[in-house]
PDB file of C-alpha atoms in Angstrom:
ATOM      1  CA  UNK B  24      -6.024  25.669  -2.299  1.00  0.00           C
ATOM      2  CA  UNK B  25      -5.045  28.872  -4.117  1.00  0.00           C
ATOM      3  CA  UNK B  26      -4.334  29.484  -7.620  1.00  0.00           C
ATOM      4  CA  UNK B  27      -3.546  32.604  -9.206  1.00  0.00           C
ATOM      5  CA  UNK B  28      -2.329  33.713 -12.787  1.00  0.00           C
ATOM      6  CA  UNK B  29      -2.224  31.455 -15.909  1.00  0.00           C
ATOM      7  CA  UNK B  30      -5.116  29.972 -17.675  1.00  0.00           C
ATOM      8  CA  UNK B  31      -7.494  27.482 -15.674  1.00  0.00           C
ATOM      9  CA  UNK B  32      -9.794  25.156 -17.601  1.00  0.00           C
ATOM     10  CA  UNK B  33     -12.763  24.080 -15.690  1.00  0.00           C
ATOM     11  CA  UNK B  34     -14.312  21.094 -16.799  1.00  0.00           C
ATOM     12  CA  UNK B  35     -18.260  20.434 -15.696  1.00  0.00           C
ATOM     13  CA  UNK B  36     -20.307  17.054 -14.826  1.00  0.00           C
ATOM     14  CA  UNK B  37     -22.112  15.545 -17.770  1.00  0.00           C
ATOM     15  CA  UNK B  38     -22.572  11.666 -17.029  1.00  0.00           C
ATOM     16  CA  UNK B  39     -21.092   9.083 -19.824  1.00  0.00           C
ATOM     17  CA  UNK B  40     -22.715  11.173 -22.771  1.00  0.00           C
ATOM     18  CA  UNK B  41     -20.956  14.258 -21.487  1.00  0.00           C
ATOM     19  CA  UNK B  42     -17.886  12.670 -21.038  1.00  0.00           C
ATOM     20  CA  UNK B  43     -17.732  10.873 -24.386  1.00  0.00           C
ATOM     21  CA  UNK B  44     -18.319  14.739 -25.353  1.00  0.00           C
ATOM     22  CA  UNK B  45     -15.748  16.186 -23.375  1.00  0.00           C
ATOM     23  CA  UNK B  46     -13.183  13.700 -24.374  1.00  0.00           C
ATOM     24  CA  UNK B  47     -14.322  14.263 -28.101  1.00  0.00           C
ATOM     25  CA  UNK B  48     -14.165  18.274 -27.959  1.00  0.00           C
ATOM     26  CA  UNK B  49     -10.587  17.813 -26.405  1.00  0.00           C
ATOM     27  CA  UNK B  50      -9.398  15.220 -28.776  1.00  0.00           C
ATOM     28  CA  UNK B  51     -10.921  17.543 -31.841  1.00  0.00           C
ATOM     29  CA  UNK B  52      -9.606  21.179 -30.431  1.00  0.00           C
ATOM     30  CA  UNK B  53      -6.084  19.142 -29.997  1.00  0.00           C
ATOM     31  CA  UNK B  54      -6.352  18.486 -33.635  1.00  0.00           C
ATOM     32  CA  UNK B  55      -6.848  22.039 -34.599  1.00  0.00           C
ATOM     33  CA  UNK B  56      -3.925  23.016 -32.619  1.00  0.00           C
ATOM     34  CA  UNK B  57      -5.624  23.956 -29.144  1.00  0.00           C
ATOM     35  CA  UNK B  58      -4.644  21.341 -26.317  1.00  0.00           C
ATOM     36  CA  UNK B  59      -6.278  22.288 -23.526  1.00  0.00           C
ATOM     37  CA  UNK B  60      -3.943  20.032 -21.401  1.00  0.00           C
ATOM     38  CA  UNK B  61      -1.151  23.101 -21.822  1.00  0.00           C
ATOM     39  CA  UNK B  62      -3.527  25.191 -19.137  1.00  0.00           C
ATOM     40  CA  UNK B  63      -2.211  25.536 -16.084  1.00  0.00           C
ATOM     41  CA  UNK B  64      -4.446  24.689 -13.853  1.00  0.00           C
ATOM     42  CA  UNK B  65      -7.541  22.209 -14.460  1.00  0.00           C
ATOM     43  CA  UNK B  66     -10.850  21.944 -12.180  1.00  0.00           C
ATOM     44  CA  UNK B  67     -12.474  18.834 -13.089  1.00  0.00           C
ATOM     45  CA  UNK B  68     -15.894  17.817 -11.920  1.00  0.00           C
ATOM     46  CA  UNK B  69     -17.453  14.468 -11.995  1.00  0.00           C
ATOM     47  CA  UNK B  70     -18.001  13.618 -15.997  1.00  0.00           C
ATOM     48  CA  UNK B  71     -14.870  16.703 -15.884  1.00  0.00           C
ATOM     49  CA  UNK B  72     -12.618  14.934 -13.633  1.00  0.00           C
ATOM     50  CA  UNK B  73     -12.408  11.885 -15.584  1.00  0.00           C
ATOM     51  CA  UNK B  74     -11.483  14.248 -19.128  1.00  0.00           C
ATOM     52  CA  UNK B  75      -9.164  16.601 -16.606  1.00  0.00           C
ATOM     53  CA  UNK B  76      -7.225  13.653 -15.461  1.00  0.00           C
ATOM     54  CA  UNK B  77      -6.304  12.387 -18.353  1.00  0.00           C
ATOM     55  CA  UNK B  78      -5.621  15.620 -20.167  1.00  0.00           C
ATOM     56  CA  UNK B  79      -3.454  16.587 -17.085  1.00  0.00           C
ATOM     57  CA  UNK B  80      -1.320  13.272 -16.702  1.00  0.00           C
ATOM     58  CA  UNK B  81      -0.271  13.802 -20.619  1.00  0.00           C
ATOM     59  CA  UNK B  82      -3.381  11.067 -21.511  1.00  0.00           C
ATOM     60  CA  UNK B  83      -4.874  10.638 -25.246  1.00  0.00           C
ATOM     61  CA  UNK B  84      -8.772  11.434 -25.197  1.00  0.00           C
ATOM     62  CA  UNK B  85      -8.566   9.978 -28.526  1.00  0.00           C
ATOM     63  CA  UNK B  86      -8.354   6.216 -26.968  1.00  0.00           C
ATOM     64  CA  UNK B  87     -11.355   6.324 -25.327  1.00  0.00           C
ATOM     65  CA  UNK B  88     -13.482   6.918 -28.523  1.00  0.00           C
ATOM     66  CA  UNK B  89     -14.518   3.549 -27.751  1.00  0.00           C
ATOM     67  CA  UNK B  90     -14.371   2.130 -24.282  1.00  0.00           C
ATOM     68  CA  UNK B  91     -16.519  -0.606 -23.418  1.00  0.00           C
ATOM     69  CA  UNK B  92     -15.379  -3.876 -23.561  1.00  0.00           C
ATOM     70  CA  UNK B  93     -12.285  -5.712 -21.793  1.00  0.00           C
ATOM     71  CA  UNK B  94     -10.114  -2.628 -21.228  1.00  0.00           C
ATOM     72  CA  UNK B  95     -12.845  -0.198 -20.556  1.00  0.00           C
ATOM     73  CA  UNK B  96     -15.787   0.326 -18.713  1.00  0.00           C
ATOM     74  CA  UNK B  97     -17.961  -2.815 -17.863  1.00  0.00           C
ATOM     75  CA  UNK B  98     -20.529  -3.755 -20.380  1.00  0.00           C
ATOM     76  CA  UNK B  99     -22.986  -3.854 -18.082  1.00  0.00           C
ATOM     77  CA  UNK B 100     -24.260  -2.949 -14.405  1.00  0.00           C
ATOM     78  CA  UNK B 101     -27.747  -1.791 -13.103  1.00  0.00           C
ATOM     79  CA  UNK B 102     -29.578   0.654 -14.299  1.00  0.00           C
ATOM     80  CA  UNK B 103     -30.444   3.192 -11.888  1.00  0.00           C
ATOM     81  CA  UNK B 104     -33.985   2.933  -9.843  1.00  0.00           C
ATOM     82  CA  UNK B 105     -35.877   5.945 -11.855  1.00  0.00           C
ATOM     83  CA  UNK B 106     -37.924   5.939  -8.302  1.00  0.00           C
ATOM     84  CA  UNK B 107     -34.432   6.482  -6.535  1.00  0.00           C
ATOM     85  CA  UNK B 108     -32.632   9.268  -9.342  1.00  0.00           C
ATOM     86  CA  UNK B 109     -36.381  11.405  -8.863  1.00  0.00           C
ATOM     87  CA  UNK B 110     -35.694  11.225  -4.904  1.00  0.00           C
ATOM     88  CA  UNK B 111     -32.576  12.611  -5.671  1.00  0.00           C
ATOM     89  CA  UNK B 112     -33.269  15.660  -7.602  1.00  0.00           C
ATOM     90  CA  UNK B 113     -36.359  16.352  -5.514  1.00  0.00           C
ATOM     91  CA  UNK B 114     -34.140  16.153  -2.155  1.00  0.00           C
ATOM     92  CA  UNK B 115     -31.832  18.419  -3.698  1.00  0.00           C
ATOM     93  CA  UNK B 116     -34.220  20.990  -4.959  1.00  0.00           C
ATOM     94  CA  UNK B 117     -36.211  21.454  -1.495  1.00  0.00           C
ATOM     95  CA  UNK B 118     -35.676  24.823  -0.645  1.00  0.00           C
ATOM     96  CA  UNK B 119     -36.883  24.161   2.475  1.00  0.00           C
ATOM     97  CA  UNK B 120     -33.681  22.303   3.292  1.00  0.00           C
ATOM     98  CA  UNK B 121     -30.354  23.912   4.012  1.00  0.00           C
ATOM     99  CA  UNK B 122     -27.860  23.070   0.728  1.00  0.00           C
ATOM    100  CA  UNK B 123     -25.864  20.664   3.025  1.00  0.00           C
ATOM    101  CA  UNK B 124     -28.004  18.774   4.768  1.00  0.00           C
ATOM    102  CA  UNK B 125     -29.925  18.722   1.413  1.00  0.00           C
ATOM    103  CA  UNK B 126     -26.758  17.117   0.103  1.00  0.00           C
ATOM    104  CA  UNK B 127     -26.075  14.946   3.236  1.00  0.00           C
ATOM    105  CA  UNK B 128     -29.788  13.111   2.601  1.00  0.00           C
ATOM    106  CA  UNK B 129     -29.064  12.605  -0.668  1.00  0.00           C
ATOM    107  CA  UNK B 130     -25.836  10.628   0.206  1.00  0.00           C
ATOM    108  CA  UNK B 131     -28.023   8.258   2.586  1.00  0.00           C
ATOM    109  CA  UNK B 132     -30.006   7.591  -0.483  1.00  0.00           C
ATOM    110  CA  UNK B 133     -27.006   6.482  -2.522  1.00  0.00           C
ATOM    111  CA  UNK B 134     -25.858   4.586   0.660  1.00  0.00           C
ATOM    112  CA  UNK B 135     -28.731   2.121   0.117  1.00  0.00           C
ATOM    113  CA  UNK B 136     -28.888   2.124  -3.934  1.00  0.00           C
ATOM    114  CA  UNK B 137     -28.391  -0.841  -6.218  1.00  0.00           C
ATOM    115  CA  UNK B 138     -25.219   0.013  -7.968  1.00  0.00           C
ATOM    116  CA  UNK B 139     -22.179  -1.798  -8.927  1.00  0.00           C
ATOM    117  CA  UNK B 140     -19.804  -2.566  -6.245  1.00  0.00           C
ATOM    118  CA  UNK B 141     -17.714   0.401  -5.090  1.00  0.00           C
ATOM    119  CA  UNK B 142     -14.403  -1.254  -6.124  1.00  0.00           C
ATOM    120  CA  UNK B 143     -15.893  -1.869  -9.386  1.00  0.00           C
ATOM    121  CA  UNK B 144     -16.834   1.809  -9.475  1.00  0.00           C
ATOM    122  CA  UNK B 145     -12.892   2.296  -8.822  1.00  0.00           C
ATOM    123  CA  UNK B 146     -11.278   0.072 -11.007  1.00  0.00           C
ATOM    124  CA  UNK B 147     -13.809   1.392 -13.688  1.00  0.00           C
ATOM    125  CA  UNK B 148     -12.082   4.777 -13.705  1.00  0.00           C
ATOM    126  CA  UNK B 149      -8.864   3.385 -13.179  1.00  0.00           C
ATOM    127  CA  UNK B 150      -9.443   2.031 -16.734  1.00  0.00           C
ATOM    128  CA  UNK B 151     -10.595   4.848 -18.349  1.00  0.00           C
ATOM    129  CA  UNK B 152      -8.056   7.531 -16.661  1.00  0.00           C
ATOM    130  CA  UNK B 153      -5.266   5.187 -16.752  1.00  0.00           C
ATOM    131  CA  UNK B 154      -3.182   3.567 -14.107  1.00  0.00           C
ATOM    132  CA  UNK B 155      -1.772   6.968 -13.467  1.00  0.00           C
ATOM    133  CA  UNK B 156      -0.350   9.904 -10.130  1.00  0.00           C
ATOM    134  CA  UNK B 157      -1.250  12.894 -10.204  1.00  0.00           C
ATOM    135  CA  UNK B 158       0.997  15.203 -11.696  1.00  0.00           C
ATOM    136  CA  UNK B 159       2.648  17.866 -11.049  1.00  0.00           C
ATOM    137  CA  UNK B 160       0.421  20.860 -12.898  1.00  0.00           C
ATOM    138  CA  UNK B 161      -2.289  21.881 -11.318  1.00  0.00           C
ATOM    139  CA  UNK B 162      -5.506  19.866 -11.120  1.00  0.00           C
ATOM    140  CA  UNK B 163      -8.088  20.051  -8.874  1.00  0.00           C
ATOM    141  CA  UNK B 164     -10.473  17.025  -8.031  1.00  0.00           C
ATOM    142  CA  UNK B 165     -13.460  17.818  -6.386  1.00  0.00           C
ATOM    143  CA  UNK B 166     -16.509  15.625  -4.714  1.00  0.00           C
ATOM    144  CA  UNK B 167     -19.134  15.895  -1.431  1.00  0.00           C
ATOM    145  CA  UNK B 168     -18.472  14.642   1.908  1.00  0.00           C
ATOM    146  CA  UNK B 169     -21.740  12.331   2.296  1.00  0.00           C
ATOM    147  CA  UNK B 170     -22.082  13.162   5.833  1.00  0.00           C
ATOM    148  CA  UNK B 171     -21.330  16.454   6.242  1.00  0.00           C
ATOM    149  CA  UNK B 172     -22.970  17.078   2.739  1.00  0.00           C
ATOM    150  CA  UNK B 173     -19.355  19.627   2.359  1.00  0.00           C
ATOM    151  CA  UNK B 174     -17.554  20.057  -1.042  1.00  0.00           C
ATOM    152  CA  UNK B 175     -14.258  18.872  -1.205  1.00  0.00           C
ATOM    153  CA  UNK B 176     -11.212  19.720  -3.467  1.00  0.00           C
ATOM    154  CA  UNK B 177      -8.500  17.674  -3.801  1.00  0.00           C
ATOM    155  CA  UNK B 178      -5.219  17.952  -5.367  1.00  0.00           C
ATOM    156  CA  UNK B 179      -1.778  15.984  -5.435  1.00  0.00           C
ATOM    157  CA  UNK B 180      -0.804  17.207  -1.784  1.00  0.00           C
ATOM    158  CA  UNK B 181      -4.573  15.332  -0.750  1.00  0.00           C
ATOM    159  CA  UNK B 182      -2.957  11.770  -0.370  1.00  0.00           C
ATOM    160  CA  UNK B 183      -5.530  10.545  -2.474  1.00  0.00           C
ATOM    161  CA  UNK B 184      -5.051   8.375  -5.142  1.00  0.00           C
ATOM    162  CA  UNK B 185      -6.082   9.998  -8.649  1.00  0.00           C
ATOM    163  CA  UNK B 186      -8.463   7.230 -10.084  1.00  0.00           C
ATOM    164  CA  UNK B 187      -9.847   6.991  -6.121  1.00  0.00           C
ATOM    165  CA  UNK B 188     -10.740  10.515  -6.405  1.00  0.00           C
ATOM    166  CA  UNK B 189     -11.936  10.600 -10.080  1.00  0.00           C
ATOM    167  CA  UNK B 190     -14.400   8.033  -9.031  1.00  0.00           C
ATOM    168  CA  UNK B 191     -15.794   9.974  -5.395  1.00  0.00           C
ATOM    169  CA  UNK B 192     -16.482  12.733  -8.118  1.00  0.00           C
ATOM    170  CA  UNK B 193     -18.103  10.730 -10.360  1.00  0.00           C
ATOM    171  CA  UNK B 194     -20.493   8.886  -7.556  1.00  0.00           C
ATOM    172  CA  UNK B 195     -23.437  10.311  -8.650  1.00  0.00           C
ATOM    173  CA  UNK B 196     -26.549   9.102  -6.009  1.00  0.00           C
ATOM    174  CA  UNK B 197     -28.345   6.011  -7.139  1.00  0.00           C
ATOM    175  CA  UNK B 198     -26.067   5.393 -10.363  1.00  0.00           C
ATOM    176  CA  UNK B 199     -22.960   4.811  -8.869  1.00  0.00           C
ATOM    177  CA  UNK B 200     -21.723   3.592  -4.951  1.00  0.00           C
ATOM    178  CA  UNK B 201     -20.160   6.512  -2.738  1.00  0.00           C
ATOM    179  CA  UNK B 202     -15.978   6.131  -2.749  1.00  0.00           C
ATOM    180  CA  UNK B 203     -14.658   5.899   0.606  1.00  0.00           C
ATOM    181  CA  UNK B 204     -11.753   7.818   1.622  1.00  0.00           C
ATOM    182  CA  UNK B 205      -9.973   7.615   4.753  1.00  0.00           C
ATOM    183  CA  UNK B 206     -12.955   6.212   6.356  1.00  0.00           C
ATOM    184  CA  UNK B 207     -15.516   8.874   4.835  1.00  0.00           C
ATOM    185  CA  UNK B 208     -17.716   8.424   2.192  1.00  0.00           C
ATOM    186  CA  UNK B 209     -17.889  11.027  -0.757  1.00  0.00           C
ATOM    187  CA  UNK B 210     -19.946  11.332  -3.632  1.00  0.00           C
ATOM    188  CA  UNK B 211     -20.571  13.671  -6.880  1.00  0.00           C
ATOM    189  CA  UNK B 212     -18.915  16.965  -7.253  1.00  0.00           C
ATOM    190  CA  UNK B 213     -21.256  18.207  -8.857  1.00  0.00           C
ATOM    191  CA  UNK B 214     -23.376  18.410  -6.498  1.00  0.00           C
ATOM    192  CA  UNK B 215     -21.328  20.910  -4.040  1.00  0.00           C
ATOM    193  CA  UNK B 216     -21.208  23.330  -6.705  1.00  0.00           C
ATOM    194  CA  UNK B 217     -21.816  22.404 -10.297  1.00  0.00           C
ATOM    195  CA  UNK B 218     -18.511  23.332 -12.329  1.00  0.00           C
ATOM    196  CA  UNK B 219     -16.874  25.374  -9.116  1.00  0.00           C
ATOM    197  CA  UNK B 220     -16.007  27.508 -11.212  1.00  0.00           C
ATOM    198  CA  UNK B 221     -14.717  29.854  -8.345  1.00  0.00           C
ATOM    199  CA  UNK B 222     -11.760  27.596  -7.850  1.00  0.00           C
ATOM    200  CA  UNK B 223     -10.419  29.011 -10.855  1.00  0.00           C
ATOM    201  CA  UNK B 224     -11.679  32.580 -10.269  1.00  0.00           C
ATOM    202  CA  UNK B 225      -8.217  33.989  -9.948  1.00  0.00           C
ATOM    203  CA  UNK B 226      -6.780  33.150 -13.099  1.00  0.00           C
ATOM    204  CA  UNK B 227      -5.793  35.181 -15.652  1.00  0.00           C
ATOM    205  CA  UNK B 228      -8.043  33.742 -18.281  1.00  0.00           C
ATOM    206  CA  UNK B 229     -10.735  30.752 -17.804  1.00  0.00           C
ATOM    207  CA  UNK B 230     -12.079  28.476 -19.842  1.00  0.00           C
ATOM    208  CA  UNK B 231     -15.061  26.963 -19.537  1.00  0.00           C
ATOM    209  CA  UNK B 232     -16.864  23.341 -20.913  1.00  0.00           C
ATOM    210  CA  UNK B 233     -20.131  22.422 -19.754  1.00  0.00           C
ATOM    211  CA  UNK B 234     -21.576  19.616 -21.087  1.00  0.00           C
ATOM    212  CA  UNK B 235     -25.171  19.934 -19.232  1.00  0.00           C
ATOM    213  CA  UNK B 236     -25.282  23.888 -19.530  1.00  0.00           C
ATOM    214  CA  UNK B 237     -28.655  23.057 -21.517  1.00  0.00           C
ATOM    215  CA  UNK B 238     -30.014  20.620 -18.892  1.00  0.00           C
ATOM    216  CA  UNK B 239     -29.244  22.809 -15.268  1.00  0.00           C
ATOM    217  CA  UNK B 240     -27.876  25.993 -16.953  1.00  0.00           C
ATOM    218  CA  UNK B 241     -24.132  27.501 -17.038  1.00  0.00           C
ATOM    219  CA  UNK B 242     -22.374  27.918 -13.851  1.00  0.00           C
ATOM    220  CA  UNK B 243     -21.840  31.599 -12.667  1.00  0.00           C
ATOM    221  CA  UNK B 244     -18.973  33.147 -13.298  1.00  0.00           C
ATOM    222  CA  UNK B 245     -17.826  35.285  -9.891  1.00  0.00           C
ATOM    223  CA  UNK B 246     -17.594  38.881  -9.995  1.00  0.00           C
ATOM    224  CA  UNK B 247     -13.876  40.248 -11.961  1.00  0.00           C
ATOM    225  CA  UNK B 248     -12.496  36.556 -13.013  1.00  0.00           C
ATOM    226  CA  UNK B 249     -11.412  36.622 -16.035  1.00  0.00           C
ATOM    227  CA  UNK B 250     -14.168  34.173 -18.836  1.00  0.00           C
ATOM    228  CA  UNK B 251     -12.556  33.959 -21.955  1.00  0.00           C
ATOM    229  CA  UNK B 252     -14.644  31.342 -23.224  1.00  0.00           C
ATOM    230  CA  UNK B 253     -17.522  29.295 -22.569  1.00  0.00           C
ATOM    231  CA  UNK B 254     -18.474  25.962 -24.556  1.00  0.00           C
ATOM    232  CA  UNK B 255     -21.217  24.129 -24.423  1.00  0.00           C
ATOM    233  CA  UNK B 256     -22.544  21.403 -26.231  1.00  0.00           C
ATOM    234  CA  UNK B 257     -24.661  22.448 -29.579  1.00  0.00           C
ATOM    235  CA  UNK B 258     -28.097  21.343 -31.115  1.00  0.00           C
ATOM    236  CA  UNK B 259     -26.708  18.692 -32.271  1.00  0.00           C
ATOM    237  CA  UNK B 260     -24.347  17.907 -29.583  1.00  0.00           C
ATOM    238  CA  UNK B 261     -27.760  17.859 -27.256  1.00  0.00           C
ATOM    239  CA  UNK B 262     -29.700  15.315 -30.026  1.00  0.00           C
ATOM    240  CA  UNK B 263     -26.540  13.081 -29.465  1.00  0.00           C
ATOM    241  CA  UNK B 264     -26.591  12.875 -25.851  1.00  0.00           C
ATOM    242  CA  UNK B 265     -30.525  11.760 -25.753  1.00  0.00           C
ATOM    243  CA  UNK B 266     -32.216  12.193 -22.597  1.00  0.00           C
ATOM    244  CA  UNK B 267     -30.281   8.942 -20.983  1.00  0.00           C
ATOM    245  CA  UNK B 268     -26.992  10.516 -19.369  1.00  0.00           C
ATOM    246  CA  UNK B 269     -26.296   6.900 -18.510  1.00  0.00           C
ATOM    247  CA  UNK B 270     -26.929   5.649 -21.656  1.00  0.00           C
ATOM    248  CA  UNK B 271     -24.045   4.094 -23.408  1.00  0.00           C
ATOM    249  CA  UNK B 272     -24.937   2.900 -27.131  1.00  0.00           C
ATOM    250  CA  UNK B 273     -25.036   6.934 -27.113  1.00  0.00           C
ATOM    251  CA  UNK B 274     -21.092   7.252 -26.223  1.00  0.00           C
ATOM    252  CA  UNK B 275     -19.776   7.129 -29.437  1.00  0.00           C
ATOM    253  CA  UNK B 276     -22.528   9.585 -31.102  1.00  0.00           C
ATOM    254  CA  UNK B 277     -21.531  12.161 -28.283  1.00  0.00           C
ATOM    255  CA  UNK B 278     -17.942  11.923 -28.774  1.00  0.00           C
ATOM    256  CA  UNK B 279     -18.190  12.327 -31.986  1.00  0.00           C
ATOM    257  CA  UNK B 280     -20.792  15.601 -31.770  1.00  0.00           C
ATOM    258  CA  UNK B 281     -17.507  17.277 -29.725  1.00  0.00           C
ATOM    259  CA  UNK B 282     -14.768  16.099 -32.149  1.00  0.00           C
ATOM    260  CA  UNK B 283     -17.529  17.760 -35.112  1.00  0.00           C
ATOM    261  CA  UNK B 284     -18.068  21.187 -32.175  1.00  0.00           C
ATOM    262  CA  UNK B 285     -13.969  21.304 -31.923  1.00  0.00           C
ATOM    263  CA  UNK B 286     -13.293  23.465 -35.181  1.00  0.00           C
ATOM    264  CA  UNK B 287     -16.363  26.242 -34.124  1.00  0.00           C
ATOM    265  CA  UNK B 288     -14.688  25.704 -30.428  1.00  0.00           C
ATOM    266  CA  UNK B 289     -11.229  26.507 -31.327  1.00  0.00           C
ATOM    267  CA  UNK B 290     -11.766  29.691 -33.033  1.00  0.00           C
ATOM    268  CA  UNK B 291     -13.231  31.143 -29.223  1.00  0.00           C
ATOM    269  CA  UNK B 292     -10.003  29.091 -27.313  1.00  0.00           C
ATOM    270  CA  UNK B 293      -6.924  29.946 -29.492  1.00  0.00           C
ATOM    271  CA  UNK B 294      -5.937  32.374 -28.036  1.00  0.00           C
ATOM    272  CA  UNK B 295      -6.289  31.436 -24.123  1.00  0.00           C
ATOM    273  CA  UNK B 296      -5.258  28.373 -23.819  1.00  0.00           C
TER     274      UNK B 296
END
């Protein structure tokens, strides 16, 4: 999948604090005149591809200033095993591993971790996304074959249904349940590759949001593309989110940190986007 030319907006994994902030950063910088859905191409990336896809398919970020309840997210499901989410990030940083197979174990773990059901994972994102294609700007999906331990991209020409996808990139180990896919499992973009930023590396200007830049750092940038801006959640941004990404009663103070980040945001965007 090729891209070249335009603007690209590449949207980074966050959990639900970073995606109430995403959704509140886009719903602000629309306010102030900057709609990031005019880009043309999006990469979104697990807490990303839920904002991407619904900034893409002409969606209001604005509705989901609240969304649990009946038409949103359930109210409840089981909290992660902290036993299982410390396996995780200690298979993952063994250096001793390759990157992939790294990736592959970590998908075994998820296989066997107390989550919701996956179709509950599903319909969950069909909520917040919308009952919604893909459409016809760019946007890029992307996830982890659990197997293979491979980042994948997908876009409309995948054959993959756009809240089926949203959810494999949002399957993050021991949360939530791996999304099968033609008889594969998949789970969290992120984890092939952070923002993959390099999917957008050919365009003529990039943005980039990062919601967790201050928990794993920013993303790299590869050699001659084009950053015109980076954003990434402020101090006070960071005190909203708490140290829970999971942690819901802190959606609406995240959401509201981005809409209060839009108007220092915009200033940096204007003119790319």
């Amino acid at each position: 999948m090729t891209f070249s030319g335009g603007t690209a907006v590449v949207l980074g994994p966050g959990g639900l604090v970073g995606t109430a902030w995403l959704l509140g950063l886009a719903a602000g910088l629309r306010r102030n005149g900057v709609d990031l859905a005019d880009a043309d191409l999006i990469v979104g990336t697990s807490a990303g591809a839920i904002a991407g896809a619904i900034l893409a398919t002409g969606g209001d970020p604005h509705r989901l200033a609240t969304p649990f309840g009946p038409s949103g997210l359930p109210g409840s499901q089981p909290r992660p095993d902290p036993r299982l989410i410390a396996e995780v990030f200690t298979t993952l940083g063994d250096r001793g591993l390759d990157p992939a197979e790294a990736r592959s174990r970590v998908g075994r773990i998820a296989l066997t971790a107390p989550t919701v059901p996956e179709n509950v994972h599903v319909a969950s994102m069909r909520s917040l996304i919308g009952p919604v294609d893909w459409p016809q700007r760019r946007l890029l999906i992307t996830a982890v074959d659990l197997e293979t331990g491979q980042p994948v991209v997908w876009d409309h020409t995948s054959g993959v249904p756009l809240p089926v996808a949203v959810a494999a990139s949002c399957a993050t180990p021991a949360a939530y349940p791996p999304v099968t896919i033609g008889g594969r499992r998949y789970i969290d973009g992120a984890l092939g590759g952070g923002s993959h930023v390099h999917l957008a590396a050919d365009a003529d200007t990039i943005v980039i949001i990062e919601p967790l830049a201050h928990w794993f750092g920013s993303s790299a940038v590869p050699d001659g593309a084009a950053l015109a801006a980076r954003v990434v959640p402020d101090e006070a941004a960071q005190n909203a989110f708490g140290p829970d990404l999971g942690d819901r009663t802190r959606w609406q103070p995240a959401y509201q940190a981005g809409m209060n980040q839009a108007p220092d945001a915009v200033t940096r965007i204007r003119l790319t986007v």
